[in-house]
Coordinates of C-alpha atoms and ligand atoms in Angstrom, one line a residue:
M1 CA 3.1 -11.9 -19.4
D2 CA 0.0 -10.9 -21.4
L3 CA -0.6 -7.2 -21.4
R4 CA -3.2 -7.4 -24.1
G5 CA -6.5 -5.8 -23.1
L6 CA -4.8 -3.6 -20.5
D7 CA -5.5 0.1 -21.2
M8 CA -2.3 1.9 -20.5
R9 CA -4.1 5.2 -20.3
R10 CA -6.4 4.1 -17.5
L11 CA -4.0 2.6 -15.0
P12 CA -4.5 3.4 -11.3
N13 CA -2.4 6.2 -9.9
H14 CA -1.9 4.3 -6.6
V15 CA -2.2 0.6 -5.9
A16 CA -2.2 -0.7 -2.3
I17 CA -1.7 -4.3 -1.5
I18 CA -2.5 -6.4 1.6
M19 CA -0.1 -9.3 1.1
D20 CA -1.6 -12.3 2.7
G21 CA -1.3 -16.1 2.6
N22 CA 2.4 -16.7 3.0
G23 CA 1.8 -19.0 6.0
R24 CA -0.9 -21.0 4.2
W25 CA 1.2 -21.3 1.0
A26 CA 4.0 -22.8 3.1
R27 CA 1.7 -25.1 5.1
L28 CA 0.2 -26.5 1.9
R29 CA 3.7 -27.5 0.8
G30 CA 4.9 -28.8 4.1
K31 CA 7.3 -26.0 4.4
S32 CA 8.0 -23.6 7.2
R33 CA 6.1 -20.3 7.4
I34 CA 9.4 -18.5 7.0
E35 CA 9.8 -20.2 3.6
G36 CA 6.4 -18.8 2.7
H37 CA 7.6 -15.3 3.6
R38 CA 10.8 -15.8 1.6
R39 CA 8.7 -16.7 -1.5
G40 CA 6.5 -13.7 -0.7
R41 CA 9.5 -11.4 -1.0
A42 CA 9.9 -12.6 -4.6
S43 CA 6.3 -11.5 -5.2
V44 CA 7.1 -8.1 -3.7
R45 CA 9.9 -7.8 -6.3
A46 CA 7.6 -8.8 -9.1
V47 CA 4.8 -6.3 -8.3
V48 CA 7.3 -3.4 -7.8
E49 CA 9.0 -4.2 -11.0
L50 CA 5.8 -4.4 -13.1
S51 CA 4.3 -1.3 -11.5
R52 CA 7.5 0.5 -12.5
K53 CA 7.4 -0.8 -16.0
L54 CA 3.7 0.2 -16.4
G55 CA 4.3 3.6 -15.0
I56 CA 2.1 3.3 -11.9
P57 CA 3.3 6.2 -9.7
Y58 CA 2.5 4.9 -6.2
L59 CA 2.5 1.3 -4.8
S60 CA 1.8 0.7 -1.1
L61 CA 2.6 -2.6 0.5
Y62 CA 1.3 -3.7 3.9
A63 CA 4.3 -5.6 5.0
F64 CA 3.9 -5.8 8.8
S65 CA 1.0 -4.7 11.0
T66 CA 1.2 -3.7 14.6
E67 CA -0.7 -6.9 15.4
N68 CA 2.1 -8.9 13.7
W69 CA 4.4 -8.2 16.6
L70 CA 2.3 -10.8 18.5
R71 CA 3.5 -13.6 16.2
P72 CA 6.1 -16.2 17.5
K73 CA 9.4 -14.5 18.1
D74 CA 11.2 -16.7 15.5
E75 CA 8.8 -15.6 12.8
V76 CA 9.0 -11.9 13.7
N77 CA 12.8 -12.2 13.6
A78 CA 12.8 -13.9 10.3
L79 CA 10.5 -11.3 8.8
M80 CA 12.7 -8.5 10.1
G81 CA 15.7 -10.3 8.6
L82 CA 14.0 -10.7 5.2
L83 CA 13.0 -7.0 5.3
R84 CA 16.5 -5.8 6.0
H85 CA 17.9 -8.0 3.4
Y86 CA 15.4 -6.8 0.9
L87 CA 16.1 -3.2 1.6
A88 CA 19.8 -3.6 1.3
A89 CA 19.7 -5.8 -1.8
E90 CA 17.2 -3.7 -3.7
Q91 CA 18.7 -0.3 -3.0
P92 CA 21.0 -0.3 -6.1
K93 CA 18.0 -1.2 -8.3
M94 CA 15.9 1.5 -6.7
M95 CA 18.6 4.1 -7.5
R96 CA 18.9 2.8 -11.0
H97 CA 15.2 3.1 -11.7
G98 CA 14.5 6.2 -9.7
I99 CA 12.3 4.5 -7.2
R100 CA 11.6 6.5 -4.0
L101 CA 11.0 4.6 -0.9
L102 CA 8.7 5.8 1.9
A103 CA 8.0 4.0 5.2
I104 CA 4.9 4.5 7.3
G105 CA 4.0 3.0 10.7
E106 CA 5.5 2.9 14.1
K107 CA 9.1 2.6 12.9
S108 CA 10.5 3.1 16.3
R109 CA 9.4 -0.4 17.2
L110 CA 11.6 -1.9 14.5
P111 CA 14.9 -3.6 15.7
A112 CA 17.8 -1.1 15.4
P113 CA 19.6 -2.7 12.5
V114 CA 16.3 -2.8 10.4
L115 CA 15.5 0.8 11.3
Q116 CA 19.0 1.8 10.3
T117 CA 18.9 0.1 7.0
L118 CA 15.4 1.5 6.4
N119 CA 16.3 5.0 7.2
Q120 CA 19.4 4.8 5.0
A121 CA 17.3 3.5 2.1
V122 CA 14.6 6.2 2.5
R123 CA 17.3 8.9 2.8
A124 CA 19.2 7.6 -0.3
T125 CA 16.1 7.4 -2.5
R126 CA 14.4 10.6 -1.3
K127 CA 15.1 12.6 -4.4
N128 CA 14.3 9.9 -6.9
K129 CA 11.6 11.0 -9.3
G130 CA 10.3 7.7 -10.6
M131 CA 7.6 5.7 -8.8
T132 CA 7.1 5.8 -5.0
V133 CA 7.0 2.5 -3.0
V134 CA 5.4 2.9 0.4
L135 CA 6.2 0.2 2.9
A136 CA 3.7 0.0 5.8
L137 CA 5.7 -1.4 8.6
S138 CA 4.3 -1.8 12.1
Y139 CA 1.4 0.0 10.6
S140 CA -2.1 0.4 12.1
G141 CA -4.8 2.4 10.4
R142 CA -6.4 3.2 13.7
H143 CA -3.1 4.3 15.2
D144 CA -2.6 6.6 12.2
I145 CA -6.1 8.1 12.9
V146 CA -5.3 8.6 16.7
R147 CA -2.0 10.4 15.8
M148 CA -3.9 12.6 13.4
V149 CA -6.5 13.5 16.1
Q150 CA -3.6 14.3 18.5
G151 CA -1.9 16.5 16.0
I152 CA -5.0 18.5 15.2
A153 CA -6.0 18.7 18.9
R154 CA -2.6 20.1 19.7
K155 CA -3.0 22.8 17.1
V156 CA -6.4 23.8 18.4
K157 CA -5.1 23.9 22.0
E158 CA -2.2 26.1 20.9
G159 CA -4.5 28.4 19.1
R160 CA -3.0 27.6 15.7
C161 CA -6.3 26.4 14.3
A162 CA -10.0 26.8 15.1
V163 CA -12.4 23.8 15.4
K164 CA -14.5 25.2 12.6
D165 CA -11.5 25.1 10.3
I166 CA -11.0 21.3 10.6
N167 CA -12.0 19.8 7.3
E168 CA -11.2 16.6 5.3
R169 CA -8.2 18.2 3.7
M170 CA -6.7 19.0 7.0
V171 CA -7.4 15.5 8.4
S172 CA -5.7 14.0 5.3
G173 CA -2.8 16.3 5.8
H174 CA -2.2 15.0 9.3
M175 CA -2.2 11.3 8.4
E176 CA 1.1 9.5 7.7
T177 CA 0.0 9.3 4.1
C178 CA -0.2 13.1 3.8
S179 CA 2.1 13.2 0.8
I180 CA 0.5 10.4 -1.2
P181 CA -2.8 10.3 -3.0
D182 CA -5.6 7.9 -1.8
P183 CA -5.3 4.5 -3.4
D184 CA -7.4 3.8 -6.5
L185 CA -7.1 0.0 -6.1
L186 CA -6.7 -2.1 -3.0
I187 CA -5.7 -5.7 -3.7
R188 CA -5.9 -8.4 -1.0
T189 CA -4.6 -11.9 -1.6
S190 CA -5.6 -15.2 0.0
G191 CA -9.4 -14.5 -0.2
E192 CA -10.0 -12.9 3.2
M193 CA -12.6 -10.1 3.0
R194 CA -11.0 -7.8 5.5
I195 CA -9.1 -4.6 5.7
S196 CA -7.1 -5.8 8.7
N197 CA -6.3 -2.3 10.1
F198 CA -4.6 -1.2 6.9
F199 CA -5.6 2.1 5.3
L200 CA -8.9 3.2 6.9
W201 CA -9.3 6.9 6.2
Q202 CA -7.6 6.7 2.8
I203 CA -10.0 4.3 1.0
P204 CA -13.5 5.9 0.8
Y205 CA -13.8 5.3 -2.9
T206 CA -10.9 2.8 -3.5
E207 CA -11.8 -0.2 -5.7
L208 CA -11.4 -3.4 -3.8
Y209 CA -10.0 -6.5 -5.4
V210 CA -9.8 -9.8 -3.4
T211 CA -8.2 -12.9 -5.0
P212 CA -8.0 -16.4 -3.5
T213 CA -4.4 -16.6 -4.8
L214 CA -1.9 -16.7 -1.9
W215 CA 0.7 -14.0 -1.9
P216 CA 3.7 -16.1 -2.9
D217 CA 1.8 -17.1 -6.0
F218 CA 0.8 -13.5 -6.8
R219 CA 3.1 -12.6 -9.7
E220 CA 2.9 -10.5 -12.9
G221 CA 0.0 -12.4 -14.5
E222 CA -2.2 -12.1 -11.4
Y223 CA -1.3 -8.5 -11.0
V224 CA -2.3 -7.8 -14.6
Q225 CA -5.7 -9.6 -14.0
A226 CA -6.3 -7.3 -11.0
L227 CA -5.5 -4.2 -13.1
K228 CA -7.8 -5.4 -15.9
E229 CA -10.6 -6.0 -13.4
Y230 CA -10.0 -2.4 -12.0
Q231 CA -10.4 -1.1 -15.6
R232 CA -13.8 -2.9 -15.9
R233 CA -15.1 -1.1 -12.8
R234 CA -17.2 2.1 -13.2
R235 CA -16.0 4.6 -10.6
R236 CA -18.9 6.9 -9.8
F237 CA -17.6 8.5 -6.5
G238 CA -21.2 8.7 -5.2
R239 CA -22.5 10.2 -8.5
T240 CA -25.1 8.6 -10.9
D241 CA -24.3 6.7 -14.1
E242 CA -26.0 9.4 -16.0
Q243 CA -23.8 12.1 -14.5
I244 CA -20.7 10.2 -15.4
D245 CA -22.0 9.7 -18.9
R246 CA -22.6 13.5 -19.2
G247 CA -18.9 14.0 -18.5
L248 CA -19.0 15.0 -14.9
S249 CA -16.3 12.5 -14.3
S250 CA -13.8 15.1 -15.2
L251 CA -14.6 16.6 -11.7
V252 CA -13.8 13.4 -10.1
Q253 CA -10.0 13.4 -10.0
P254 CA -7.6 12.6 -7.2
G255 CA -7.1 15.6 -5.0
G256 CA -9.4 17.0 -2.4
L257 CA -12.0 14.6 -1.2
E258 CA -14.4 17.6 -1.1
N259 CA -14.6 17.4 -4.9
R260 CA -15.7 13.8 -4.8
I261 CA -18.8 13.5 -2.7
Ligands
FPP301 C1 1.0 -12.3 5.4 O1 1.0 -13.7 5.3 C2 2.3 -11.7 5.2 C3 3.0 -11.1 6.1 C4 2.6 -10.9 7.5 C5 4.3 -10.5 5.8 C6 4.6 -10.0 4.5 C7 6.0 -10.1 4.2 C8 6.6 -10.4 3.0 C9 5.8 -10.5 1.8 C10 8.1 -10.6 2.9 C11 9.0 -9.5 3.2 C12 8.5 -8.2 2.9 C13 9.1 -7.3 2.1 C14 8.6 -5.9 1.9 C15 10.4 -7.6 1.4 P1 0.6 -14.6 6.6 O2 1.8 -15.0 7.3 O3 -0.4 -13.8 7.4 O4 -0.1 -15.8 5.9 P2 -1.3 -16.7 6.5 O5 -2.5 -15.8 6.8 O6 -1.5 -17.7 5.5 O7 -0.7 -17.3 7.8

């Protein structure tokens, strides 16, 4: 893998990935969709490993959307099996490398054995201080927003907060992603130009990178390409080039969104 040209001081703090194209990868090879997901799991391993080696603190993976429950039962079952196997098999490595696992989404919809393995892995890794891997499982960006509205409405109703006190920081604090910074880079494989109900609130100034490469083929080399492209982008967060040149970029750091507009 060629890391030349990658500026190790300007890596993203948080990379989010919409892993797409497992089915097409399989169809192109006359294999079953499940074989595509199996190969996709190897790409998951590759990006987690490289993120860790590079020192990227947060990696979020959109592994299963709420809409994915509508897929044929066999495929859903196979995906759940792969997920469970991945969680069990990778846990020793996560402990060895200090990886903390977080899961977001409607976890209660997961089959009991998967939920059990997931909870166990989250619990076991919760004190790890290395990188954080966020698995979005049965996740829906809109659902996350609905839950946030319910949470804040409840506080207002109970008199614990006034309507005028609702601000962006409070909204972020009621999302499932409350403990993680907004992504700096969102990668989508397989060429589709969509967000597909992944992070909606969290990506106002996230750099988007779409590659035609199908997820099972997205390995270290492709990931490095995406990171290099990210480093070529000029992030202005709504400001002008001139302001950035004058050094106002120091104000534009992850943290409160209020600082960025
Ligand atoms: C999208 O491809 C991929 C998924 C719906 C599932 C992603 C799952 C994995 C990569 C494997 C297991 C996950 C982990 C975290 C170990 P698609 O089926 O929508 O492809 P298509 O659009 O070509 O049909």
